[in-house]
Coordinates of C-alpha atoms in Angstrom, one line a residue:
M1 CA 18.0 -6.7 -7.9
T2 CA 21.1 -6.9 -5.5
H3 CA 22.5 -10.4 -5.3
S4 CA 23.2 -11.3 -2.3
T5 CA 25.8 -13.3 -3.2
P6 CA 29.9 -12.5 -4.3
E7 CA 29.4 -14.7 -7.4
A8 CA 25.7 -14.4 -7.9
G9 CA 26.3 -10.4 -9.8
K10 CA 28.9 -11.9 -13.1
G11 CA 28.8 -10.3 -16.1
P12 CA 28.7 -7.4 -17.0
G13 CA 25.6 -5.9 -17.0
K14 CA 23.8 -8.5 -15.1
G15 CA 21.3 -7.5 -12.5
A16 CA 17.3 -6.0 -12.0
A17 CA 16.7 -9.8 -14.1
G18 CA 19.2 -9.5 -15.8
M19 CA 17.9 -6.8 -17.5
G20 CA 20.9 -4.6 -17.8
R21 CA 19.8 -3.1 -14.5
E22 CA 21.9 -1.9 -11.8
A23 CA 19.5 -1.7 -8.2
T24 CA 21.7 1.1 -6.2
V25 CA 21.0 -0.5 -2.7
P26 CA 23.3 -2.8 -2.0
V27 CA 23.2 -5.8 0.0
P28 CA 24.5 -5.3 3.1
T29 CA 26.5 -8.0 4.8
A30 CA 24.6 -8.2 8.1
A31 CA 21.5 -8.9 6.0
G32 CA 22.8 -12.0 4.5
G33 CA 20.4 -14.9 5.9
G34 CA 17.5 -12.7 3.9
P35 CA 17.9 -11.3 0.8
V36 CA 14.8 -12.1 -0.5
S37 CA 13.8 -9.6 3.0
H38 CA 15.7 -7.2 2.0
A39 CA 14.5 -6.8 -1.8
I40 CA 11.6 -7.5 -0.1
F41 CA 12.3 -4.3 1.8
R42 CA 13.5 -2.0 -1.0
L43 CA 10.7 -2.8 -3.5
A44 CA 8.7 -1.9 -1.0
R45 CA 10.4 1.8 -0.1
L46 CA 11.2 2.5 -4.1
H47 CA 7.6 1.5 -4.6
R48 CA 6.0 3.9 -2.2
M49 CA 8.3 6.9 -3.2
L50 CA 7.7 6.0 -6.9
A51 CA 3.6 6.4 -5.5
G52 CA 3.9 9.0 -3.2
Q53 CA 5.4 11.3 -6.6
L54 CA 2.5 10.6 -8.8
L55 CA 0.0 11.2 -6.0
R56 CA 1.6 13.9 -5.7
R57 CA 0.5 15.4 -8.3
I58 CA -4.0 14.9 -7.9
G59 CA -2.7 16.6 -3.9
L60 CA -2.8 13.3 -2.3
H61 CA 0.3 11.1 0.5
P62 CA 0.8 7.4 -0.1
G63 CA -2.1 5.6 1.4
Q64 CA -4.7 7.8 1.4
E65 CA -5.5 7.2 -1.8
L66 CA -6.8 3.5 -0.5
V67 CA -8.7 5.2 2.1
M68 CA -10.3 6.6 -0.6
M69 CA -10.9 3.8 -2.9
H70 CA -12.8 2.0 0.1
L71 CA -15.2 4.5 0.0
W72 CA -15.7 5.2 -3.2
E73 CA -16.7 0.7 -3.5
L74 CA -18.2 0.3 0.3
G75 CA -19.9 2.7 0.3
P76 CA -19.8 5.1 3.6
Q77 CA -17.8 3.5 6.5
R78 CA -17.3 3.7 10.4
Q79 CA -13.7 5.4 10.6
T80 CA -13.0 2.3 13.0
D81 CA -14.1 0.0 10.0
L82 CA -11.9 1.0 8.2
V83 CA -8.6 1.2 10.4
R84 CA -9.4 -2.4 10.3
L85 CA -10.0 -3.0 6.7
L86 CA -6.7 -1.1 5.8
D87 CA -4.6 -3.2 9.5
S88 CA -3.8 1.1 10.0
D89 CA -4.4 2.2 13.5
A90 CA -6.8 5.0 15.1
A91 CA -4.0 7.4 15.0
T92 CA -2.5 7.5 11.2
M93 CA -6.1 7.4 10.2
T94 CA -7.8 10.2 12.4
R95 CA -4.8 11.6 11.0
T96 CA -5.4 10.7 6.8
V97 CA -9.7 11.4 7.2
R98 CA -8.5 14.5 9.0
R99 CA -6.1 15.0 5.5
L100 CA -8.5 14.5 3.1
E101 CA -11.4 16.4 5.2
Q102 CA -9.4 19.1 4.5
A103 CA -8.9 19.0 1.1
G104 CA -12.7 18.3 0.1
F105 CA -12.6 14.5 -0.4
V106 CA -14.6 12.7 2.6
R107 CA -17.4 14.3 5.2
R108 CA -16.9 13.0 8.6
S109 CA -19.7 12.7 10.9
P110 CA -21.1 11.4 14.1
S111 CA -22.8 7.8 13.1
P112 CA -26.8 8.2 13.9
T113 CA -26.4 4.7 16.3
D114 CA -23.2 4.9 17.8
R115 CA -22.2 8.1 19.8
R116 CA -18.7 7.4 20.1
A117 CA -18.2 6.2 16.3
T118 CA -17.2 8.4 13.2
I119 CA -18.4 7.8 10.2
I120 CA -16.3 8.6 7.6
E121 CA -18.3 9.4 3.2
P122 CA -16.1 10.6 0.0
T123 CA -17.9 13.5 -1.6
V124 CA -18.5 14.3 -5.2
A125 CA -15.8 17.0 -5.0
S126 CA -13.4 12.9 -4.8
Q127 CA -15.3 11.6 -8.0
A128 CA -13.2 13.7 -9.9
L129 CA -10.3 12.4 -8.1
R130 CA -11.4 8.6 -8.8
R131 CA -10.3 8.9 -11.8
E132 CA -6.8 10.2 -11.5
V133 CA -6.2 7.6 -9.0
E134 CA -7.2 4.6 -11.1
R135 CA -4.9 6.2 -13.7
I136 CA -2.5 6.5 -11.8
W137 CA -2.2 3.0 -9.8
S138 CA -2.2 2.5 -13.7
Q139 CA 0.2 3.7 -14.9
L140 CA 2.3 2.5 -10.7
E141 CA 1.7 -0.7 -12.0
D142 CA 2.8 -0.8 -15.8
M143 CA 6.1 1.4 -14.3
S144 CA 6.0 -2.6 -11.6
T145 CA 5.2 -4.4 -14.9
A146 CA 7.3 -3.7 -17.7
G147 CA 8.1 -6.4 -19.7
L148 CA 7.2 -8.8 -17.8
S149 CA 5.2 -11.3 -19.4
D150 CA 1.3 -11.7 -18.6
E151 CA 2.5 -15.7 -16.7
E152 CA 5.5 -12.9 -15.4
R153 CA 3.5 -11.1 -13.9
T154 CA 0.5 -13.8 -13.1
A155 CA 3.3 -16.2 -11.3
A156 CA 4.5 -12.8 -9.8
L157 CA 1.4 -12.1 -8.1
R158 CA 1.3 -15.5 -6.9
T159 CA 4.5 -15.2 -5.0
L160 CA 3.4 -11.9 -3.5
E161 CA 0.3 -13.6 -2.0
R162 CA 2.4 -16.6 -0.8
L163 CA 4.6 -13.9 0.9
E164 CA 2.1 -12.2 2.5
G165 CA 0.0 -15.0 4.0
N166 CA 3.5 -16.6 4.5
L167 CA 3.4 -13.0 7.3
V168 CA 0.4 -12.9 8.2
Q169 CA 1.0 -16.7 9.6
A170 CA 3.6 -15.4 10.8
A171 CA 2.1 -13.2 13.2
T172 CA -1.3 -14.1 13.6
D173 CA 1.5 -16.8 15.7
S174 CA 3.3 -14.4 16.8
A175 CA 0.8 -12.9 18.4
G176 CA -0.8 -15.8 19.8
A177 CA 2.0 -16.7 21.6
T178 CA 3.0 -13.9 23.3
E179 CA -0.9 -13.8 25.6
P180 CA -0.6 -14.8 28.9
E181 CA -1.9 -18.0 29.2
R182 CA -5.2 -18.0 32.1

């Protein structure tokens, strides 16, 4: 990763955890107060880009595979439940489901118990896609964690989960602070 202080990167070939690979995006001075946040942003952007390249080969866009994973695991779901499950918004989920339906991977039908709800279910054709998605996610995992020991992978996962928990808590606190008092 790119270093956030001028003295941190001294020495030939250091960077990217000292493995001789330099990050391609320097930390701007304005981001100096948030080097971890900047690194998360860069990492997420690069991860999504690589996922997109791999998924494109099987006709999917990033995020669509997550919808499919949940449908394969949980079975048919109301579209509103998918929105909540994936922490998405209704418009994005509508576009995602529409594209998956056009590709023949999901089928939409009205809910038999709620006229306002739409049920989304994976098609038989999507089962072949499942094996490809699993293969791609394994490949992406290998690319992301190359050179890490099992202990380092476990520590990285623990750290990422903790960072996510911090942000979930901050979002919850922030949402509570903006609600008007009654």
